[in-house]
Coordinates of N, CA and C in Angstrom, one line a residue:
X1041 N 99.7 -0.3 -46.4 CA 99.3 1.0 -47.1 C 98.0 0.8 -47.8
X1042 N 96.9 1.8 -47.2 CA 95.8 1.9 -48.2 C 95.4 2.9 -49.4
X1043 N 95.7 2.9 -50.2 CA 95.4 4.0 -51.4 C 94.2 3.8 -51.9
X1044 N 93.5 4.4 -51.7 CA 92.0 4.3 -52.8 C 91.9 5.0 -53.8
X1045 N 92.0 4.8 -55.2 CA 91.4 5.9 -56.1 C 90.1 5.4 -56.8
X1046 N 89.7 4.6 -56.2 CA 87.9 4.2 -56.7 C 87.7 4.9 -57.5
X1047 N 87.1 6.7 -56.9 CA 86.4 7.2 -57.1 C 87.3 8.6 -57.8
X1048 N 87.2 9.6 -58.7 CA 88.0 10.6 -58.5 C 86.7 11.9 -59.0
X1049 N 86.7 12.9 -58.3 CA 85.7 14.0 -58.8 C 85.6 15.3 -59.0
X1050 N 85.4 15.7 -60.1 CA 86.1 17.3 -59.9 C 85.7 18.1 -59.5
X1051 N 85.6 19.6 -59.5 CA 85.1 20.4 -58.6 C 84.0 20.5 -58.9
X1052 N 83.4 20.5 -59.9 CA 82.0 20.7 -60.2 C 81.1 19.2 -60.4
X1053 N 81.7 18.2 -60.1 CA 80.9 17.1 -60.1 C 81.1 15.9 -60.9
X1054 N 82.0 16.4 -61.5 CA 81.9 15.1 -62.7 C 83.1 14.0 -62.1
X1055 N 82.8 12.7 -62.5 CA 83.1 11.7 -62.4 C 84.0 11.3 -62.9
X1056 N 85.6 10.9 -62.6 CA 86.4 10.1 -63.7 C 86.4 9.0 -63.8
X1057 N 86.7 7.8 -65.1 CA 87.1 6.5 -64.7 C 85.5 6.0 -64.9
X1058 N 84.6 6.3 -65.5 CA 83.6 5.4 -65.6 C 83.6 5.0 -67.2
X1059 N 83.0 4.3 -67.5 CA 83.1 3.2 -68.8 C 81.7 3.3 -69.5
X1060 N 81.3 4.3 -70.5 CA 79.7 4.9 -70.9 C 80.3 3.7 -72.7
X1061 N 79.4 3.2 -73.1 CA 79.0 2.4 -74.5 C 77.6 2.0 -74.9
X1062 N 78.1 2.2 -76.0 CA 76.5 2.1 -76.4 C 76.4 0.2 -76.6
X1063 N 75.1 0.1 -76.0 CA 75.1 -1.3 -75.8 C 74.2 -2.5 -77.3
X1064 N 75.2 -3.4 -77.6 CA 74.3 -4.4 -79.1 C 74.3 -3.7 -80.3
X1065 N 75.0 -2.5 -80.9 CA 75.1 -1.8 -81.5 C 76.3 -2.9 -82.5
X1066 N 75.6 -3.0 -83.8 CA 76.3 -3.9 -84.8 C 76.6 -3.2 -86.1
X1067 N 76.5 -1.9 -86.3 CA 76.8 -1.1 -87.4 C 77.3 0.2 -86.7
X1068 N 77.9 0.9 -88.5 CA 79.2 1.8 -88.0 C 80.5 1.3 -88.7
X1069 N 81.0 2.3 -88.0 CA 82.5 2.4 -88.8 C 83.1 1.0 -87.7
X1070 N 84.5 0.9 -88.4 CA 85.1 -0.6 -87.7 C 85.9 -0.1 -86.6
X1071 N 86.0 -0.9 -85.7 CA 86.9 -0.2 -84.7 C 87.9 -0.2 -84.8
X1072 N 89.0 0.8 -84.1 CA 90.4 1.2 -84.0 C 91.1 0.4 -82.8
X1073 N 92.1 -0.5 -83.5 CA 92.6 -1.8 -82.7 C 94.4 -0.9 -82.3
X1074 N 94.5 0.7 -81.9 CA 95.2 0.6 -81.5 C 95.8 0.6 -80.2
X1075 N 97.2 0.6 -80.3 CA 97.4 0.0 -78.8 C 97.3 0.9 -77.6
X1076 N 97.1 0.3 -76.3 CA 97.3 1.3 -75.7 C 97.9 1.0 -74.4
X1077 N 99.0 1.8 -73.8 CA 99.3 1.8 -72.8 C 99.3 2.1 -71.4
X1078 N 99.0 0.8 -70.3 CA 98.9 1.1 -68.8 C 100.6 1.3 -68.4
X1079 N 100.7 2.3 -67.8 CA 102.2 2.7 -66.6 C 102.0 1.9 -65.8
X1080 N 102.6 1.6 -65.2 CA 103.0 1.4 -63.5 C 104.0 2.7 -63.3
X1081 N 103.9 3.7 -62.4 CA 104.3 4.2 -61.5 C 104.1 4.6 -60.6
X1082 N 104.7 5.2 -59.5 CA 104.4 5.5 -58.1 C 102.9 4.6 -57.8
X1083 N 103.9 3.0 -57.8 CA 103.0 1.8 -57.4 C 101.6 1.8 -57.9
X1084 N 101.0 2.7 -58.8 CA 99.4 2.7 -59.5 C 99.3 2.5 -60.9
X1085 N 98.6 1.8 -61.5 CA 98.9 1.6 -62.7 C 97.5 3.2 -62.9
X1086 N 98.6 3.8 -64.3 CA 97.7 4.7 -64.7 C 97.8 4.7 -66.6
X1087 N 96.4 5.0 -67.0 CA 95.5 4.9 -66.1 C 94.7 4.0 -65.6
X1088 N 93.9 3.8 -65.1 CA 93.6 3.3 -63.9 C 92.4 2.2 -64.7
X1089 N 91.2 3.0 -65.6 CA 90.4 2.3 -66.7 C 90.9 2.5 -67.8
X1090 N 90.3 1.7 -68.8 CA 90.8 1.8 -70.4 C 89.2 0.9 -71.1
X1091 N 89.1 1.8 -72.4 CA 88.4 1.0 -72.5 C 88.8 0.6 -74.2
X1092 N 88.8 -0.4 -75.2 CA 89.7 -1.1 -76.2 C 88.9 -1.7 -76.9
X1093 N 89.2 -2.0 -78.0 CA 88.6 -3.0 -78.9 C 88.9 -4.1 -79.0
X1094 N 88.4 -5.3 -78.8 CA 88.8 -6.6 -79.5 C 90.0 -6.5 -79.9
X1095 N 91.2 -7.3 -80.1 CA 91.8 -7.2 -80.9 C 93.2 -6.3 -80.8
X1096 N 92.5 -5.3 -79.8 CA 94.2 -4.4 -79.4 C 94.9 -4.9 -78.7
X1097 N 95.9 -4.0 -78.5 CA 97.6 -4.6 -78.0 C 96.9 -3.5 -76.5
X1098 N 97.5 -4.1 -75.8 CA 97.5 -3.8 -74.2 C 99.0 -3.2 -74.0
X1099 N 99.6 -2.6 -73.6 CA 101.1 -2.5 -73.3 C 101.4 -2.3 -71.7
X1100 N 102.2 -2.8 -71.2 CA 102.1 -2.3 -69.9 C 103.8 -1.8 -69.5
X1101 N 103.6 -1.1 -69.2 CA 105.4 -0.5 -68.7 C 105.3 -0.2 -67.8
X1102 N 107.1 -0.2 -66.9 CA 107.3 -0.3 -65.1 C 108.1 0.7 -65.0
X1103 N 107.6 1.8 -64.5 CA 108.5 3.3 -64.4 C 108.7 3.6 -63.4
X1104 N 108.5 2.2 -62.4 CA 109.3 2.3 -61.0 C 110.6 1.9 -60.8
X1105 N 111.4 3.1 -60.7 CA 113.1 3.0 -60.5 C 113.1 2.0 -59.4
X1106 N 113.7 0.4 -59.7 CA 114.1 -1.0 -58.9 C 112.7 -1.2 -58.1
X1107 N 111.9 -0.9 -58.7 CA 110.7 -1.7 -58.2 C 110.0 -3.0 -59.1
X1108 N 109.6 -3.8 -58.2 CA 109.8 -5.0 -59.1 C 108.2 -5.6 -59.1
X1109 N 107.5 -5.2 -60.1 CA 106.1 -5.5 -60.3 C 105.2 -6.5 -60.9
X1110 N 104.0 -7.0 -61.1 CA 103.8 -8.1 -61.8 C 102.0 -7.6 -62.2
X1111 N 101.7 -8.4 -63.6 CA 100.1 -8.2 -64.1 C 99.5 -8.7 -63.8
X1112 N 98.4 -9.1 -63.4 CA 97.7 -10.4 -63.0 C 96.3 -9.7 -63.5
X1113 N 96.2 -10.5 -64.8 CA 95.0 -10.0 -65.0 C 93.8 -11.4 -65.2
X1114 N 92.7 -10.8 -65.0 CA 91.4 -11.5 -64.7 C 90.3 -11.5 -66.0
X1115 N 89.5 -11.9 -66.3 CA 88.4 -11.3 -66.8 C 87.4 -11.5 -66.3
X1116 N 86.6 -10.9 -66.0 CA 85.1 -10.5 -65.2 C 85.8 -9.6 -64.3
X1117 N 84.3 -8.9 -64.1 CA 84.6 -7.6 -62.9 C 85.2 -8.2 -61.4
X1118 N 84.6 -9.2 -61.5 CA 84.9 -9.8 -60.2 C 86.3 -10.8 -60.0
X1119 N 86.8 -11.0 -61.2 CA 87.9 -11.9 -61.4 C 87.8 -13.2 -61.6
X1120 N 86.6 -13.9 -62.0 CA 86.4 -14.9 -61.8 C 87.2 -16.3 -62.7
X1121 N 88.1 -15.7 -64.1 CA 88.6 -16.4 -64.7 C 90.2 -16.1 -65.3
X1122 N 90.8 -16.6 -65.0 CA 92.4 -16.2 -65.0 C 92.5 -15.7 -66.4
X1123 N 93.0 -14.5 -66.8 CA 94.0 -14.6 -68.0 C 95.5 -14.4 -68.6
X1124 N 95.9 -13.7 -67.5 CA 97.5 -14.0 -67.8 C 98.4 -13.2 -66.5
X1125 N 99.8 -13.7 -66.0 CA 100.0 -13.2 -64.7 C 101.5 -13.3 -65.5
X1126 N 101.9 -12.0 -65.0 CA 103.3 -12.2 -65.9 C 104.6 -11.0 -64.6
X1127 N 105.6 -10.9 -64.5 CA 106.5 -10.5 -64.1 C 106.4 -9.1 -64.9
X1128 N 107.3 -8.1 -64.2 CA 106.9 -6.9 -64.9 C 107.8 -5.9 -63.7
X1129 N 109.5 -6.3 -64.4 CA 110.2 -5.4 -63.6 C 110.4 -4.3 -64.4
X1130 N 111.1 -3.2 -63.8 CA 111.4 -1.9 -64.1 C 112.0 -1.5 -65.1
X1131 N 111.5 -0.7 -66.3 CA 112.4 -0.8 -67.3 C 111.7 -1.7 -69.0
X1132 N 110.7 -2.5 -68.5 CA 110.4 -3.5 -69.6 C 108.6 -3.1 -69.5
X1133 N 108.6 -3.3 -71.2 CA 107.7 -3.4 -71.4 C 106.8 -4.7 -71.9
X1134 N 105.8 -5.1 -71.3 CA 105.4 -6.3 -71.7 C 104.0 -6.3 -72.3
X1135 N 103.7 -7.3 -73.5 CA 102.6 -7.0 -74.3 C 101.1 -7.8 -74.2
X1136 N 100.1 -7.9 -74.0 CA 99.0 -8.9 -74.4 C 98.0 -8.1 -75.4
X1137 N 97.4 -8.7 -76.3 CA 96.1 -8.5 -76.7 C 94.4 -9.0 -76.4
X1138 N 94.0 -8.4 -76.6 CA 92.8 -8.3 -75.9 C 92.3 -9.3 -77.0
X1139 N 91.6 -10.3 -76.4 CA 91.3 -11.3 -77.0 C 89.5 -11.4 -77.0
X1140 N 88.9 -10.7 -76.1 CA 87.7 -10.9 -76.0 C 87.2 -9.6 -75.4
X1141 N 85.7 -9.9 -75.9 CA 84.8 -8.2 -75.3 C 84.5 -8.6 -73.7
X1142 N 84.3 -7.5 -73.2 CA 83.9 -7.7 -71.6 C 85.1 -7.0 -70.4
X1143 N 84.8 -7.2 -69.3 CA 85.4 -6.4 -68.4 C 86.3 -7.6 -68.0
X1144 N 87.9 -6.7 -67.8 CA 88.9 -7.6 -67.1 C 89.3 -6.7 -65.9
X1145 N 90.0 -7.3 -65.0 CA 90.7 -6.7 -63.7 C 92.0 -6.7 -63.8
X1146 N 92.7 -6.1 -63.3 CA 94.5 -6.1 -63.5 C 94.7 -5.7 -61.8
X1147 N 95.2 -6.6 -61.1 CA 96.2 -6.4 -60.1 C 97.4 -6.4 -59.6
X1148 N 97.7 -6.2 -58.8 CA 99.9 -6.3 -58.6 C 99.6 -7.6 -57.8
X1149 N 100.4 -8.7 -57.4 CA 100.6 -9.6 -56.8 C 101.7 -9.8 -56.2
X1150 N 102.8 -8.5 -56.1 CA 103.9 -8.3 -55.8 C 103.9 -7.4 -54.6
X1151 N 102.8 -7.4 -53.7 CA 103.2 -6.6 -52.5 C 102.4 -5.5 -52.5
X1152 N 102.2 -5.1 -53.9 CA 101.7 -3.9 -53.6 C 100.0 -4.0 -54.3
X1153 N 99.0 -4.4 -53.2 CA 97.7 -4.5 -53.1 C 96.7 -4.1 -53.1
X1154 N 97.3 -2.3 -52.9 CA 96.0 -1.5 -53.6 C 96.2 -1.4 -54.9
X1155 N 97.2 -1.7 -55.7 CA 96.5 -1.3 -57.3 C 96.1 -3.0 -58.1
X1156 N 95.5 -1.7 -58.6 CA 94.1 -2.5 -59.4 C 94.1 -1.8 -60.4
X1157 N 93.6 -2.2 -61.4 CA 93.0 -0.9 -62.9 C 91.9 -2.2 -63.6
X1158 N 91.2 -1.8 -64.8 CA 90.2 -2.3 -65.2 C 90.2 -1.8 -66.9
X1159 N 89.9 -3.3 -67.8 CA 89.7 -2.9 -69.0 C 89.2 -3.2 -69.4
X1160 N 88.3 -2.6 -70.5 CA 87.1 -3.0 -71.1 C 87.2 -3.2 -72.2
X1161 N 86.7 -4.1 -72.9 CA 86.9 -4.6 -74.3 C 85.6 -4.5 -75.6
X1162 N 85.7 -3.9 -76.8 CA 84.0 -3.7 -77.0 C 84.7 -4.4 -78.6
X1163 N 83.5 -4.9 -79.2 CA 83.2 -5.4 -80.6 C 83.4 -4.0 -81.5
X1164 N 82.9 -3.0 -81.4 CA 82.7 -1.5 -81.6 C 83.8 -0.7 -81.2
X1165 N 83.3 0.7 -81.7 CA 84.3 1.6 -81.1 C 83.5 3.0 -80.6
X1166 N 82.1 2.2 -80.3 CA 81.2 3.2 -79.4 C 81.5 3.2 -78.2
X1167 N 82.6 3.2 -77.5 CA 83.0 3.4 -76.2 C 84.5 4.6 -75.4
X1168 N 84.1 4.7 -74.5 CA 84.6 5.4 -74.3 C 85.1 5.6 -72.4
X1169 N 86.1 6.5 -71.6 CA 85.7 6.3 -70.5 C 86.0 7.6 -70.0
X1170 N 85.0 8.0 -68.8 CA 85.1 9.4 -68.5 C 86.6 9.9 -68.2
X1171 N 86.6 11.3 -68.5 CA 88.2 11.8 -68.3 C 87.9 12.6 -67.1
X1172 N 88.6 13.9 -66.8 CA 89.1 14.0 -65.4 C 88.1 15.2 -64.6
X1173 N 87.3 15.5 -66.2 CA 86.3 16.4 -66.2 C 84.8 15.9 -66.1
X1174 N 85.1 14.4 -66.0 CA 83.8 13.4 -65.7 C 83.2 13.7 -67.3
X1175 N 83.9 14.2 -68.6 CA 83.2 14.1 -69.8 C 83.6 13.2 -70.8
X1176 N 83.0 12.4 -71.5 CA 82.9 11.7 -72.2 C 82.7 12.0 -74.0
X1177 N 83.3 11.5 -74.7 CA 82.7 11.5 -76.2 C 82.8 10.2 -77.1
X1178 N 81.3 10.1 -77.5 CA 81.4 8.8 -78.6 C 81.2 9.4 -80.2
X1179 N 82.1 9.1 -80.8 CA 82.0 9.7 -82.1 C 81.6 9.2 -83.2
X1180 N 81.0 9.7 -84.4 CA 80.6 9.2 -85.2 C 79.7 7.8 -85.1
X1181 N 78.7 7.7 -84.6 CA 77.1 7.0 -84.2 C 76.6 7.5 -85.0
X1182 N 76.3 6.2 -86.0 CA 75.0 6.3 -87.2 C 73.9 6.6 -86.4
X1183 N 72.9 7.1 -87.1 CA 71.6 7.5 -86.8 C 70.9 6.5 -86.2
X1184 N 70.3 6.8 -85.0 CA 68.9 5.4 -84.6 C 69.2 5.6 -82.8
X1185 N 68.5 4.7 -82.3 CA 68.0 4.4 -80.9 C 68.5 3.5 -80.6
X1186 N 69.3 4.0 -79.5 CA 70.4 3.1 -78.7 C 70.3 3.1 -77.4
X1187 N 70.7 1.7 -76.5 CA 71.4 2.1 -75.1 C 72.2 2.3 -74.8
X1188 N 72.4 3.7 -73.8 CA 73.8 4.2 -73.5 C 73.9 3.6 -72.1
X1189 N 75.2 2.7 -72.0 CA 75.5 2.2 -70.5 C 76.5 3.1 -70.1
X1190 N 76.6 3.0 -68.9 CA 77.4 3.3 -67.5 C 77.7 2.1 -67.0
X1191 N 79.1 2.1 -66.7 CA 79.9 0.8 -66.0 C 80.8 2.0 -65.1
X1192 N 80.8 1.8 -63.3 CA 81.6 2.6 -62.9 C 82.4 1.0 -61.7
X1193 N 83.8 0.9 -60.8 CA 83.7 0.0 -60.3 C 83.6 0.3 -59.2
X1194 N 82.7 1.2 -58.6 CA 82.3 1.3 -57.1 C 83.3 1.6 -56.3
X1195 N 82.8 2.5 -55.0 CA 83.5 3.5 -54.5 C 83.4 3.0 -52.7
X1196 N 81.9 2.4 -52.4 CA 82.4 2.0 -51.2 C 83.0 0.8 -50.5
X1197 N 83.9 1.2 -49.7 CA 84.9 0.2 -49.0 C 83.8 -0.9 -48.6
X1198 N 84.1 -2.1 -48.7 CA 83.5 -3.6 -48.4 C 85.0 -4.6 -48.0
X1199 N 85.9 -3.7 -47.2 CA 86.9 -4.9 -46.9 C 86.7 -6.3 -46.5
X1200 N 87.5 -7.3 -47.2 CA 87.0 -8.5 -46.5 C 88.2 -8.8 -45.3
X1201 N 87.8 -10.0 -44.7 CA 88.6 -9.9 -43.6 C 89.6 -10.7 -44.1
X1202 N 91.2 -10.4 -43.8 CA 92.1 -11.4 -44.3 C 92.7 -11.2 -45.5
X1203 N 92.4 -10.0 -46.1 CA 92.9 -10.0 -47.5 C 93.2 -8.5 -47.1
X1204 N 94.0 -8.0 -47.4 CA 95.3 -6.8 -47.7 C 94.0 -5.7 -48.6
X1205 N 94.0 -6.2 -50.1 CA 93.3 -6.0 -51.2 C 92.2 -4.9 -50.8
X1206 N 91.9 -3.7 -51.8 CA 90.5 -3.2 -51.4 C 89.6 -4.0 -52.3
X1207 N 88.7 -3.8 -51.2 CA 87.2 -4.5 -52.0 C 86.5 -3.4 -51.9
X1208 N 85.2 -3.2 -53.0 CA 84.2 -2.3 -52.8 C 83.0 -3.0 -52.8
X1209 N 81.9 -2.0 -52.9 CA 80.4 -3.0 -53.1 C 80.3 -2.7 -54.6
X1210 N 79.0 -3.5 -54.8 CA 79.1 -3.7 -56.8 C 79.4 -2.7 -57.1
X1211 N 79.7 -2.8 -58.6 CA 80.0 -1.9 -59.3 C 78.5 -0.9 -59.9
X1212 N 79.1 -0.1 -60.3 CA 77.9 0.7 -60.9 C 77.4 0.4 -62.2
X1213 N 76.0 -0.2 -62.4 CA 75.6 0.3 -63.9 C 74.2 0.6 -64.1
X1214 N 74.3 1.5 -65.0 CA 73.4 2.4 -65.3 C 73.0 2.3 -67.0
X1215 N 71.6 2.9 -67.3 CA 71.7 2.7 -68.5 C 70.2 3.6 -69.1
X1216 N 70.4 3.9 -70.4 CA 69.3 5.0 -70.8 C 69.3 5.3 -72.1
X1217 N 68.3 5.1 -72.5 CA 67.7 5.4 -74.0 C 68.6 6.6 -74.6
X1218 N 68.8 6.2 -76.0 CA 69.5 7.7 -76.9 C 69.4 7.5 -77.9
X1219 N 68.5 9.1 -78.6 CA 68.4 8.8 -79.8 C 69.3 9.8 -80.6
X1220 N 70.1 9.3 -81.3 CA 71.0 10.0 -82.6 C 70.3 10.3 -83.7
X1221 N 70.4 11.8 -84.0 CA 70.1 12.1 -85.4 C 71.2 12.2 -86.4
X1222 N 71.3 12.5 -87.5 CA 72.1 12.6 -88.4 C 72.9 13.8 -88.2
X1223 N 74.2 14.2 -88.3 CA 74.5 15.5 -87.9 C 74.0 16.2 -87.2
X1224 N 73.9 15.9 -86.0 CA 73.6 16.9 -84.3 C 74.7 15.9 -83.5
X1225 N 74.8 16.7 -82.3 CA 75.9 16.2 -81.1 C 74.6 15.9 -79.8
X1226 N 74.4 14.6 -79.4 CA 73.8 14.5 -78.1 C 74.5 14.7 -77.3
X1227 N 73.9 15.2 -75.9 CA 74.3 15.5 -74.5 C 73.8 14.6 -73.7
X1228 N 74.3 13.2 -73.4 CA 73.5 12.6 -72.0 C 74.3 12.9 -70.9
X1229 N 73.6 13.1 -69.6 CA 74.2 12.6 -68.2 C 73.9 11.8 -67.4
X1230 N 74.8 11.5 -66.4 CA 74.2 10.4 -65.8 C 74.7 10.9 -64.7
X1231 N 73.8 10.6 -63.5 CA 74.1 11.0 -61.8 C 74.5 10.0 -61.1
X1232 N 75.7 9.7 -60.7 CA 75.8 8.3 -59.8 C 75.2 9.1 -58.3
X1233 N 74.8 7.8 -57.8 CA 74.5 8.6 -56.3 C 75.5 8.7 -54.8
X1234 N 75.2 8.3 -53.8 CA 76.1 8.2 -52.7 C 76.2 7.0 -52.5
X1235 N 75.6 6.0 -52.6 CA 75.9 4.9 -52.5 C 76.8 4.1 -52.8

């Protein structure tokens, strides 16, 4: 069974599931370490990105009736360093904290091969990840000149041979000057392309 939800887009264009932060940003209010919860149901963990602070509770719950699941999470985009693989039957909730900033991967190792989800971890609480309307809000940004990044995990198929698993080609990032004034609301966008 292949399920893709890489990419999701609404009718007028916008993007969901991408990961926008302001980047080296060391002042501000402190961030909000609470928890948050990934589902497992109908075999997908939703949602799919998250993006967290240092320091939060991760929760993950199995709301598949006798389906028998497992976390296998990574850190780097690419998975390159183990961080915790745990059993995750139906019914139970199981906890980790996010121990570090940067991007982790979460897959099932229990059969079921297209899901995947992705979480991000920030020092700050200038982050955020697009909703279903491809819109975004970072709140309360002291005054000054920032980079605003884009982290998306890529949309085209790059199957490898031999592996079940989707693979795509890199991930997307993007990134662009912004300047915050004191009480006003900035508007950036960003265009991913077809590639």
């Amino acid at each position: 069974m292949k399920v893709d939800l890489s990419i999701t887009i609404a009718p007028d264009g916008g993007v969901q599931g991408a990961v926008l932060y302001l980047a080296d940003i060391t002042r501000g209010v402190a961030p909000s370490r609470e928890a948050v919860t990934i589902d497992q149901r109908n075999c997908r963990y939703a949602p799919r990105v998250v993006s967290v602070a240092v320091g939060a509770e991760l929760r993950f719950t199995n709301n598949d009736p006798d389906v028998f699941h497992n976390v296998h999470g990574y850190y780097g985009a690419d998975g390159d360093e183990g961080w915790f693989n745990e059993a995750s039957p139906a019914g139970v909730t199981l906890s980790r904290r996010v121990q570090r900033a940067g991007v982790a991967r979460l897959q099932c190792d229990s059969g079921h091969t297209w899901m995947l989800a992705w979480v991000h971890a920030f020092p700050h609480p200038y982050h955020a990840v697009s909703d279903a309307t491809g819109t975004y809000v970072l709140r309360n940004v002291p005054p000054g000149i920032y980079r605003l990044r884009l982290w998306h995990e890529g949309w085209r198929r790059a199957d490898v041979a031999g592996d079940p698993r989707p693979h795509f080609t890199a991930h997307v990032e993007m990134e662009r000057p912004v300047t915050v004034n004191a009480d006003t609301t900035v508007t950036t966008d960003f265009t991913l392309g077809s590639g």
